[in-house]
XYZ file of C-alpha atoms in Angstrom:
593
model
C 129.589 111.943 140.766
C 132.320 111.119 138.192
C 134.438 114.078 137.193
C 137.164 114.892 134.717
C 140.496 113.325 135.619
C 143.794 114.766 134.396
C 146.926 112.685 134.120
C 150.375 113.614 132.887
C 151.397 113.190 129.255
C 154.674 113.977 127.486
C 153.267 116.996 125.631
C 150.328 118.195 127.674
C 147.744 116.821 130.031
C 145.251 114.262 128.795
C 141.814 114.727 130.299
C 139.970 111.474 130.938
C 136.176 111.828 130.841
C 133.969 108.935 131.888
C 130.463 110.401 132.083
C 128.251 113.210 130.732
C 128.727 115.006 134.053
C 132.501 114.954 133.600
C 132.092 116.299 130.060
C 129.988 119.205 131.327
C 132.598 119.991 133.990
C 135.306 120.268 131.352
C 133.761 122.079 128.408
C 130.572 123.634 129.760
C 132.464 126.491 131.331
C 133.629 129.961 130.426
C 137.361 129.658 129.850
C 140.082 130.963 127.579
C 140.622 128.944 124.375
C 143.361 126.307 124.543
C 145.748 125.561 121.714
C 145.597 121.788 122.198
C 142.983 119.780 124.070
C 143.601 116.063 124.586
C 140.637 113.999 125.720
C 140.336 110.312 126.548
C 136.884 108.703 126.404
C 135.840 105.139 127.272
C 133.870 104.757 124.024
C 132.528 106.641 121.019
C 129.085 107.076 122.570
C 130.408 109.707 124.977
C 131.247 111.854 121.945
C 127.511 112.585 121.829
C 127.656 114.257 125.244
C 130.751 116.125 124.087
C 128.782 117.320 121.021
C 125.949 118.945 122.982
C 125.885 122.714 122.307
C 127.067 124.738 125.285
C 127.233 128.468 125.959
C 129.696 129.283 127.309
C 131.809 126.443 126.025
C 135.454 125.525 125.751
C 137.216 126.307 122.456
C 140.390 124.834 120.998
C 142.526 124.926 117.857
C 143.428 121.245 118.031
C 141.329 118.456 119.505
C 142.852 115.024 120.100
C 140.371 112.328 121.099
C 141.416 108.858 122.221
C 138.835 106.099 122.623
C 140.076 103.411 124.990
C 137.577 100.970 123.484
C 136.435 101.004 119.875
C 135.583 98.221 117.464
C 134.820 99.011 113.848
C 131.112 98.373 113.131
C 132.119 96.159 110.199
C 135.426 94.819 108.835
C 135.389 97.297 105.937
C 134.161 100.279 107.934
C 134.987 103.650 106.395
C 133.856 106.454 108.653
C 133.719 110.027 107.446
C 134.479 113.265 109.246
C 131.491 115.573 109.371
C 131.474 119.262 108.547
C 134.087 121.400 110.327
C 134.014 124.898 108.880
C 137.524 125.833 110.046
C 139.253 122.501 109.307
C 142.951 122.451 108.416
C 143.818 118.779 108.993
C 142.416 115.470 110.197
C 144.224 112.299 111.269
C 142.895 108.957 112.469
C 144.733 105.983 113.945
C 142.931 102.677 114.490
C 145.948 100.364 114.196
C 146.917 100.863 117.821
C 148.624 97.926 119.592
C 146.720 98.760 122.771
C 143.379 98.827 120.909
C 140.847 101.613 120.701
C 141.232 104.522 118.303
C 142.571 108.055 118.128
C 141.526 111.053 116.032
C 143.104 114.486 115.720
C 141.314 117.512 114.266
C 143.121 120.816 113.710
C 141.325 124.061 112.853
C 142.523 127.488 111.780
C 140.956 129.368 114.707
C 139.615 128.533 118.167
C 136.451 126.497 117.599
C 133.924 125.192 120.140
C 134.809 121.673 121.231
C 131.216 120.548 120.734
C 131.351 121.433 117.018
C 134.475 119.336 116.453
C 133.158 116.446 118.551
C 129.934 116.390 116.542
C 131.941 116.018 113.331
C 133.864 113.092 114.837
C 130.790 110.984 115.598
C 130.354 109.611 112.021
C 134.059 108.775 111.961
C 133.427 106.071 114.540
C 129.703 105.275 114.387
C 127.165 104.707 111.574
C 125.057 107.815 111.209
C 123.022 107.885 108.026
C 121.131 111.203 107.891
C 117.522 111.391 108.976
C 115.959 112.848 105.885
C 112.509 113.213 104.454
C 110.636 115.517 102.124
C 109.381 118.527 104.040
C 110.557 117.472 107.492
C 111.067 120.443 109.845
C 114.699 121.487 110.342
C 115.442 120.708 113.994
C 118.203 122.263 116.089
C 119.351 121.824 119.668
C 119.995 124.977 121.669
C 122.759 125.408 124.206
C 121.431 124.229 127.529
C 119.036 121.643 126.079
C 120.636 119.146 128.461
C 121.800 115.536 128.316
C 118.215 114.251 128.199
C 117.804 115.877 124.779
C 120.150 113.254 123.307
C 117.494 110.584 123.864
C 115.144 112.493 121.545
C 117.345 112.528 118.474
C 116.919 110.258 115.427
C 120.647 110.488 114.681
C 123.798 110.040 116.708
C 125.002 113.489 115.729
C 123.495 116.573 117.341
C 121.622 118.968 115.006
C 123.227 122.386 115.599
C 121.853 125.845 115.018
C 123.183 126.327 111.515
C 125.075 129.525 110.712
C 123.332 131.928 108.397
C 125.117 132.701 105.144
C 124.669 136.459 104.908
C 124.598 136.665 101.124
C 121.862 133.996 101.026
C 119.752 135.302 103.876
C 116.075 135.218 102.910
C 113.263 137.429 104.081
C 111.772 135.875 107.200
C 113.919 132.742 106.863
C 114.984 131.545 110.284
C 117.870 129.246 111.101
C 115.647 126.360 112.203
C 112.019 125.352 111.974
C 112.032 124.018 115.516
C 114.456 124.668 118.357
C 114.709 122.307 121.318
C 115.792 123.809 124.640
C 117.207 127.229 125.365
C 115.404 130.411 126.321
C 112.133 131.098 124.544
C 113.218 134.625 123.626
C 116.280 133.115 121.904
C 114.047 130.675 120.073
C 111.879 133.497 118.754
C 114.927 134.950 117.014
C 116.339 131.679 115.692
C 113.428 129.372 114.941
C 109.806 129.335 113.868
C 108.793 127.010 116.709
C 110.205 126.136 120.112
C 109.947 123.159 122.450
C 111.501 122.916 125.870
C 113.332 119.660 126.447
C 110.635 118.734 128.961
C 107.864 119.312 126.408
C 109.678 117.165 123.845
C 110.395 114.369 126.335
C 106.743 114.080 127.355
C 105.356 114.240 123.811
C 101.808 114.931 122.689
C 99.429 113.847 124.055
C 101.542 114.224 127.171
C 102.761 111.049 128.859
C 104.794 110.613 132.017
C 106.404 107.373 130.825
C 110.218 107.661 130.931
C 112.179 107.786 127.689
C 114.961 105.586 126.383
C 117.623 106.484 123.838
C 117.420 104.337 120.687
C 121.031 105.214 119.908
C 122.153 103.534 123.148
C 119.392 101.201 124.322
C 119.175 98.752 121.443
C 120.043 95.111 120.652
C 123.055 95.749 118.388
C 125.523 92.916 118.992
C 123.232 90.791 121.166
C 124.076 87.130 121.839
C 123.547 84.920 118.784
C 120.424 82.755 118.923
C 122.279 79.570 118.020
C 124.802 79.987 120.850
C 124.241 78.151 124.111
C 122.898 80.165 127.003
C 125.352 81.828 129.346
C 124.803 81.622 133.126
C 121.402 82.912 134.197
C 121.300 86.180 136.130
C 119.201 87.784 138.849
C 118.730 91.373 139.978
C 119.523 92.610 143.471
C 118.702 96.175 144.538
C 119.877 98.137 147.557
C 118.609 101.737 147.656
C 119.922 103.323 144.429
C 122.416 100.576 143.601
C 121.467 97.638 141.400
C 123.542 94.523 140.792
C 122.997 91.948 138.051
C 124.425 88.784 139.574
C 124.772 85.227 138.328
C 122.191 82.908 139.867
C 124.974 80.441 140.644
C 127.830 82.019 142.571
C 131.144 82.764 140.844
C 129.812 82.230 137.306
C 130.550 85.775 136.117
C 131.308 89.315 137.220
C 128.481 91.435 138.584
C 127.103 94.250 136.438
C 126.379 97.351 138.505
C 124.315 100.431 137.708
C 122.660 103.392 139.417
C 118.879 103.070 139.157
C 118.521 106.879 138.986
C 120.547 107.342 135.797
C 120.116 106.047 132.228
C 122.154 102.966 131.409
C 125.400 103.957 129.728
C 126.705 102.452 126.505
C 129.335 100.631 128.582
C 126.645 98.964 130.718
C 124.659 98.044 127.605
C 127.786 96.360 126.207
C 127.990 94.244 129.358
C 124.355 93.245 128.901
C 125.123 91.837 125.433
C 126.280 88.633 127.070
C 123.288 88.351 129.412
C 120.358 86.324 128.107
C 117.990 86.805 131.025
C 117.612 88.462 134.429
C 115.224 87.128 137.047
C 113.347 89.738 139.060
C 111.868 87.262 141.528
C 113.957 88.626 144.398
C 112.703 92.193 144.021
C 110.515 93.386 146.889
C 109.861 96.858 145.525
C 110.807 99.049 142.574
C 112.646 102.180 143.743
C 112.297 105.401 141.792
C 114.115 105.161 138.476
C 114.333 101.371 138.272
C 111.243 100.996 136.075
C 112.899 103.250 133.492
C 115.949 100.981 133.596
C 113.653 98.008 132.934
C 112.531 99.665 129.678
C 116.150 100.285 128.661
C 117.172 96.701 129.445
C 114.206 95.288 127.515
C 115.228 97.350 124.478
C 118.617 95.585 124.451
C 116.964 92.134 124.106
C 118.061 91.054 127.578
C 115.039 89.173 128.921
C 113.525 90.367 132.205
C 111.217 87.865 133.878
C 109.453 86.651 137.014
C 108.629 90.014 138.591
C 106.345 89.110 141.534
C 102.683 90.067 141.278
C 103.032 91.679 144.695
C 105.455 94.274 143.312
C 103.493 97.203 141.932
C 104.683 99.407 139.071
C 102.663 102.531 138.354
C 101.274 102.759 134.795
C 103.133 106.042 134.273
C 106.462 104.472 135.316
C 106.559 101.621 132.783
C 104.291 100.670 129.893
C 101.677 98.274 131.349
C 102.110 95.869 128.414
C 105.808 95.616 129.254
C 105.021 95.041 132.934
C 102.852 92.097 131.883
C 105.738 90.629 129.877
C 108.371 90.930 132.612
C 106.069 89.241 135.139
C 105.995 86.036 133.099
C 108.480 83.254 133.946
C 111.259 82.277 131.552
C 113.748 79.436 131.288
C 116.894 80.027 129.274
C 117.066 78.371 125.872
C 118.405 78.783 122.354
C 116.661 79.715 119.145
C 113.101 80.751 118.413
C 111.742 80.571 121.963
C 114.428 82.993 123.132
C 113.856 85.382 120.256
C 110.079 85.443 120.640
C 110.478 86.643 124.216
C 113.244 89.123 123.385
C 111.491 90.784 120.491
C 108.085 90.992 122.168
C 109.545 93.050 125.025
C 111.832 95.062 122.753
C 109.012 96.198 120.500
C 106.919 97.380 123.446
C 109.856 99.147 125.085
C 110.852 100.984 121.923
C 107.368 101.957 120.800
C 106.230 103.144 124.230
C 109.454 104.650 125.581
C 111.714 105.715 122.676
C 112.573 109.396 122.921
C 112.388 110.021 119.199
C 108.743 108.980 119.021
C 108.000 111.473 121.808
C 109.795 114.211 119.913
C 107.991 113.338 116.682
C 104.602 113.559 118.406
C 105.511 116.892 120.000
C 106.711 118.292 116.669
C 103.527 117.262 114.896
C 101.442 118.862 117.646
C 103.502 122.064 117.571
C 103.999 122.492 113.814
C 101.338 120.347 112.162
C 104.091 118.597 110.189
C 104.712 114.849 110.129
C 108.117 113.861 111.481
C 107.926 110.069 111.244
C 109.100 108.626 107.921
C 106.616 107.476 105.305
C 107.507 104.106 103.800
C 106.965 103.106 100.175
C 106.496 99.345 99.885
C 107.311 98.098 96.373
C 105.985 94.776 95.066
C 106.747 93.598 91.537
C 105.013 90.394 90.511
C 104.317 88.174 87.530
C 101.777 86.204 89.588
C 98.787 88.467 89.988
C 96.859 85.765 91.861
C 99.215 86.315 94.827
C 98.568 90.061 95.077
C 95.403 89.954 97.255
C 97.174 87.881 99.885
C 100.171 90.214 99.984
C 97.917 93.264 100.286
C 96.026 91.661 103.171
C 99.318 91.263 105.020
C 100.122 94.913 104.384
C 96.665 96.019 105.542
C 97.438 94.432 108.924
C 100.679 96.379 109.488
C 101.076 98.184 112.817
C 103.164 101.003 111.314
C 100.906 103.868 110.288
C 102.771 105.811 107.607
C 103.177 103.762 104.437
C 101.899 103.101 100.935
C 102.069 100.030 98.714
C 102.973 100.183 95.027
C 102.061 96.978 93.193
C 103.793 96.538 89.836
C 102.123 93.812 87.773
C 104.801 92.721 85.357
C 103.558 91.444 82.013
C 100.306 90.062 83.430
C 96.809 91.513 83.857
C 96.102 93.489 87.012
C 94.328 91.376 89.635
C 90.715 91.893 90.571
C 90.484 93.176 94.132
C 86.694 93.292 94.250
C 85.490 92.007 97.572
C 88.967 92.026 99.126
C 88.773 93.819 102.481
C 91.918 95.938 102.731
C 90.695 98.292 105.439
C 91.630 101.575 103.783
C 95.092 100.452 102.702
C 96.869 103.078 100.578
C 97.904 101.169 97.459
C 98.487 101.804 93.764
C 98.583 99.230 90.959
C 100.982 99.891 88.086
C 101.133 97.757 84.935
C 104.339 97.294 82.948
C 104.863 95.038 79.894
C 106.905 91.862 80.046
C 109.506 93.480 77.788
C 110.677 95.469 80.819
C 113.367 93.720 82.856
C 112.668 92.885 86.503
C 114.876 95.677 87.831
C 113.184 98.123 85.490
C 109.766 97.092 86.789
C 110.888 97.738 90.357
C 112.320 101.097 89.324
C 108.979 102.071 87.798
C 107.349 101.264 91.114
C 109.761 103.581 92.914
C 109.063 106.364 90.410
C 105.357 106.088 91.244
C 106.005 106.194 95.001
C 106.326 109.088 97.447
C 107.811 107.684 100.678
C 110.893 108.796 102.571
C 111.978 105.162 102.994
C 111.783 102.386 100.405
C 111.339 98.678 101.011
C 110.610 95.766 98.711
C 108.328 92.757 99.099
C 108.541 89.403 97.400
C 105.188 87.950 96.427
C 106.099 84.455 97.644
C 107.127 85.412 101.192
C 105.147 85.864 104.409
C 105.183 89.046 106.496
C 103.750 89.622 109.960
C 101.941 92.774 111.044
C 105.181 94.049 112.630
C 107.318 93.779 109.496
C 107.448 97.431 108.422
C 107.676 98.654 112.001
C 110.651 96.359 112.677
C 112.511 97.758 109.677
C 111.799 101.382 110.613
C 112.999 100.760 114.168
C 116.211 99.161 112.873
C 116.707 102.118 110.526
C 116.471 104.423 113.540
C 118.665 102.617 116.052
C 121.329 101.260 113.682
C 121.712 104.415 111.533
C 122.905 102.077 108.761
C 122.542 102.969 105.086
C 120.409 99.887 104.464
C 118.716 97.559 106.951
C 117.035 94.237 106.413
C 116.048 90.821 107.630
C 117.441 87.512 106.390
C 116.016 84.224 105.138
C 116.538 82.891 108.646
C 113.054 81.354 108.880
C 112.162 79.242 105.868
C 109.070 77.178 105.063
C 109.079 74.345 102.499
C 105.590 74.193 101.019
C 106.044 70.794 99.356
C 106.934 68.942 102.560
C 105.271 71.228 105.123
C 108.456 71.897 107.082
C 109.731 75.065 108.811
C 113.455 75.478 109.450
C 115.420 78.037 111.434
C 118.728 78.685 109.730
C 121.963 79.840 111.343
C 122.309 83.562 110.667
C 124.035 86.291 112.674
C 121.404 88.993 113.224
C 121.325 92.327 115.062
C 124.717 93.098 113.567
C 126.164 95.297 110.860
C 126.415 93.091 107.785
C 126.584 93.427 103.999
C 124.206 90.544 103.137
C 120.460 91.093 103.576
C 117.340 89.474 102.141
C 116.120 91.334 99.071
C 112.507 90.750 100.073
C 112.991 92.413 103.451
C 115.396 95.324 103.162
C 114.811 99.055 103.603
C 116.749 102.228 102.859
C 116.052 105.923 102.531
C 114.973 107.379 99.213
C 117.980 109.697 99.256
C 120.363 106.751 99.728
C 118.473 104.719 97.124
C 118.781 107.494 94.539
C 122.445 108.110 95.357
C 123.157 104.410 94.780
C 121.308 104.424 91.473
C 118.448 102.253 92.700
C 117.654 98.858 91.244
C 119.533 98.300 88.024
C 117.470 97.214 84.971
C 118.636 93.597 85.196
C 116.600 90.375 84.808
C 117.693 89.060 88.226
C 119.973 89.715 91.232
C 118.605 93.246 91.402
C 118.801 93.298 95.194
C 122.431 92.237 95.119
C 123.155 95.123 92.760
C 122.007 97.571 95.458
C 123.939 95.840 98.243
C 127.106 95.740 96.137
C 126.948 99.499 95.640
C 126.312 100.111 99.331
C 129.570 98.286 99.983
C 131.643 99.804 97.158
C 130.498 103.343 97.974
C 131.494 103.092 101.612
C 128.075 102.437 103.114
C 127.062 99.902 105.719
C 124.197 97.436 106.103
C 122.477 96.135 109.217
C 120.731 92.815 109.847
C 117.743 93.123 112.141
C 116.097 90.084 113.733
C 114.023 88.062 111.270
C 110.821 87.376 113.202
C 107.845 88.376 111.121
C 109.513 87.443 107.832
C 109.277 83.938 106.398
C 110.880 82.936 103.147
C 108.462 80.448 101.585
C 109.794 77.848 99.185
C 106.631 77.371 97.110
C 105.916 74.234 95.153
C 105.276 76.431 92.107
C 107.961 78.351 90.221
C 110.025 80.718 92.333
C 112.683 83.282 91.472
C 115.408 82.094 93.849
C 117.047 79.128 92.134
C 118.721 77.241 94.995
C 118.251 73.596 95.920
C 116.334 72.550 99.016
C 119.461 70.970 100.478
C 121.340 74.252 100.074
C 118.593 76.145 101.877
C 118.334 73.637 104.735
C 122.088 73.706 105.220
C 122.959 75.418 108.464
C 119.505 75.033 110.027
C 119.634 74.447 113.778
C 115.886 74.164 114.454
C 113.182 72.388 112.438
C 109.453 71.880 112.909
C 106.629 70.197 111.056
C 104.241 72.724 109.523
C 104.194 76.394 110.418
C 105.784 77.466 113.690
C 104.155 80.032 116.012
C 102.087 83.121 115.117
C 105.064 85.425 114.730
C 106.475 83.272 111.948
C 103.269 82.293 110.273
C 101.382 79.795 112.422
C-alpha cells in the first residue's frame, strides 16, 4: 500500500503523498502540532482526501502544498481561497518553470490540516456551491472515511460548522444531517444521522457500487473531430488490470487495481483512450464491475464483453452490462458520441454517489435534496408552444417546472394537448417589454434552484435537462451549457455536425441550452433588459466576475434553422462553416430523427 514518503529539502522535509492511504498515515494521527508542514501531491484531487475531517488530526501553523501536476481549468482561471478562520497570509505560485503549482497558507495558531486543505480546493478546482432553498445542511464527521467523498455534490468537504456562541439558538444544532461518526456524537451535533454505509447504499437500498462524479467524469475527453487513437483491450490477472493497445508498442499500458476506485491520475490517462475491448475477459473478479462503471462515466467506450461472462445485477447496472456487451469499431463524430453518452448516462444515474446520498437524505429527513430546475421559455410565436411543452413533458429528470412567457402575443390554446401532468405556468407580457425583461419576468415567476432557458425554435431530447444537471454536478462550474454543435437547416432538410470542443471549461455556451444556479443568476444580475444578446450578457458577467463556464456534450440539443423568421441573424454559410459531418434530413433519435 502506498505510504507517505519524506525527502530532504533545504528548510525542512517535504512529505510526498500519492494516495488517500498515505494521507491518512500522515495526518490521521495524534501528534504534536508542527510549525511548518510541506506536502507534495500528484494533483489537486488528492486535496479532497487531505480535507476529510479527522480526530485526532495533525495541526500546523503553516501549510505549504505543491502540486506536481496542475493545469488551470481555463486560461483566465481565478481560483479563490475558501474560509480559514485563523488566516494570516496566503501565497500562490503557478508560474513555475517545472510546472504544477504551489500554495502557502499561514495561520495565527495551530489549525487542523484538513481545514486548511479544504480551503485550498477552490483555489485549484471549480467548486460552485451546491445551494437550494431549504436543503438540509450536511456535514461530514471525523471518521466518515474516504468513501464518503464519492457522496458529495461539491469538491470541498462540508465540515461541522463552529457554533457562534452569541448567536446560538434554542434547539439549533450545527447540522441538519451528519454523515459518519458515532451516533451519540451525531445526537449532539445534528438533527439526523447517516452512517457512511447507509448513505452509500441509498434508499431504497441498493448494493450497486458508487462512483464519484467529482473524479469519474468526461471532463477533457478526446475531441470528437480528432482521429481515433490506437484501440485498447483489457487484460486482468487476479487484482491487477492492464489497459493495453491492441497492436503491440502503440502506447504505454494503463494499470489499475480492480479493488480500488480509479484515481484522478488514472482517469487522466483514460482521456486519450477512445475504446477498450473486453473480449479477452474470462471472468470479472470482485471489484472490476465497479471499475467498469467508473470507466463508462469518463466516456471511454467499453465493448465486446462476452455473453459467457456473467455480471451479477447488484455488481453493475444491468442496462450498462447490455451496453458494454455490444461490439464497437472506433470512429470519429456522432457514432462515437452516441455510444459514449449512452453508457455515461446509465453509469452516472445508476452509480453516482450523490444520487445515493440524496435518496438517503430524503428517506431520513423527508426533505428533497436534488435540485429543482426552472425552465424559462420566452416566445413571440405562440403556435410553437405546444410542441416545446411536449418535449418538456418527455423529460427524464423529475424535478422541474416550465415557465412560458408569451411576449406580446395571445397565450396559446393548450386544449387537447397531452402534457402528462407537466408543471407549467403561462405568463403574458406586452410587446413593450424588451426580450431580456420578458425572460426576467419568467424568472420572477419561477421557484427552482437551477435556471435554464429554452429557445422556441430548437429541439430538445428527453435527456436535455438531466444532461445539464449532471454537468452542473460533475463540473462544479458557475454556468454549464451545450453548444450549437448539431444544426438542422429546415429549408434544405440537412443536418450538420459542427466542430466544437465539448466536455471542457469554456466561456461560450448556447443561450438556448445553458443552466446556472438561482444564486449565481441573481448575483450576476440575471438577463439584462436588452432587445437581443441577452444570453451573452450573462456569459460576459460570468467571465468578468471571475466565474467559469463548462461545455457539456451537445447530444439531445439541435439548433434548428427554421425557414420562418428566427432570432439568430447569421448566414447559412457561416453556420455550416466548420462542420465535419453532414447528413440529409434528421440524424438519429438522439438528435431528432
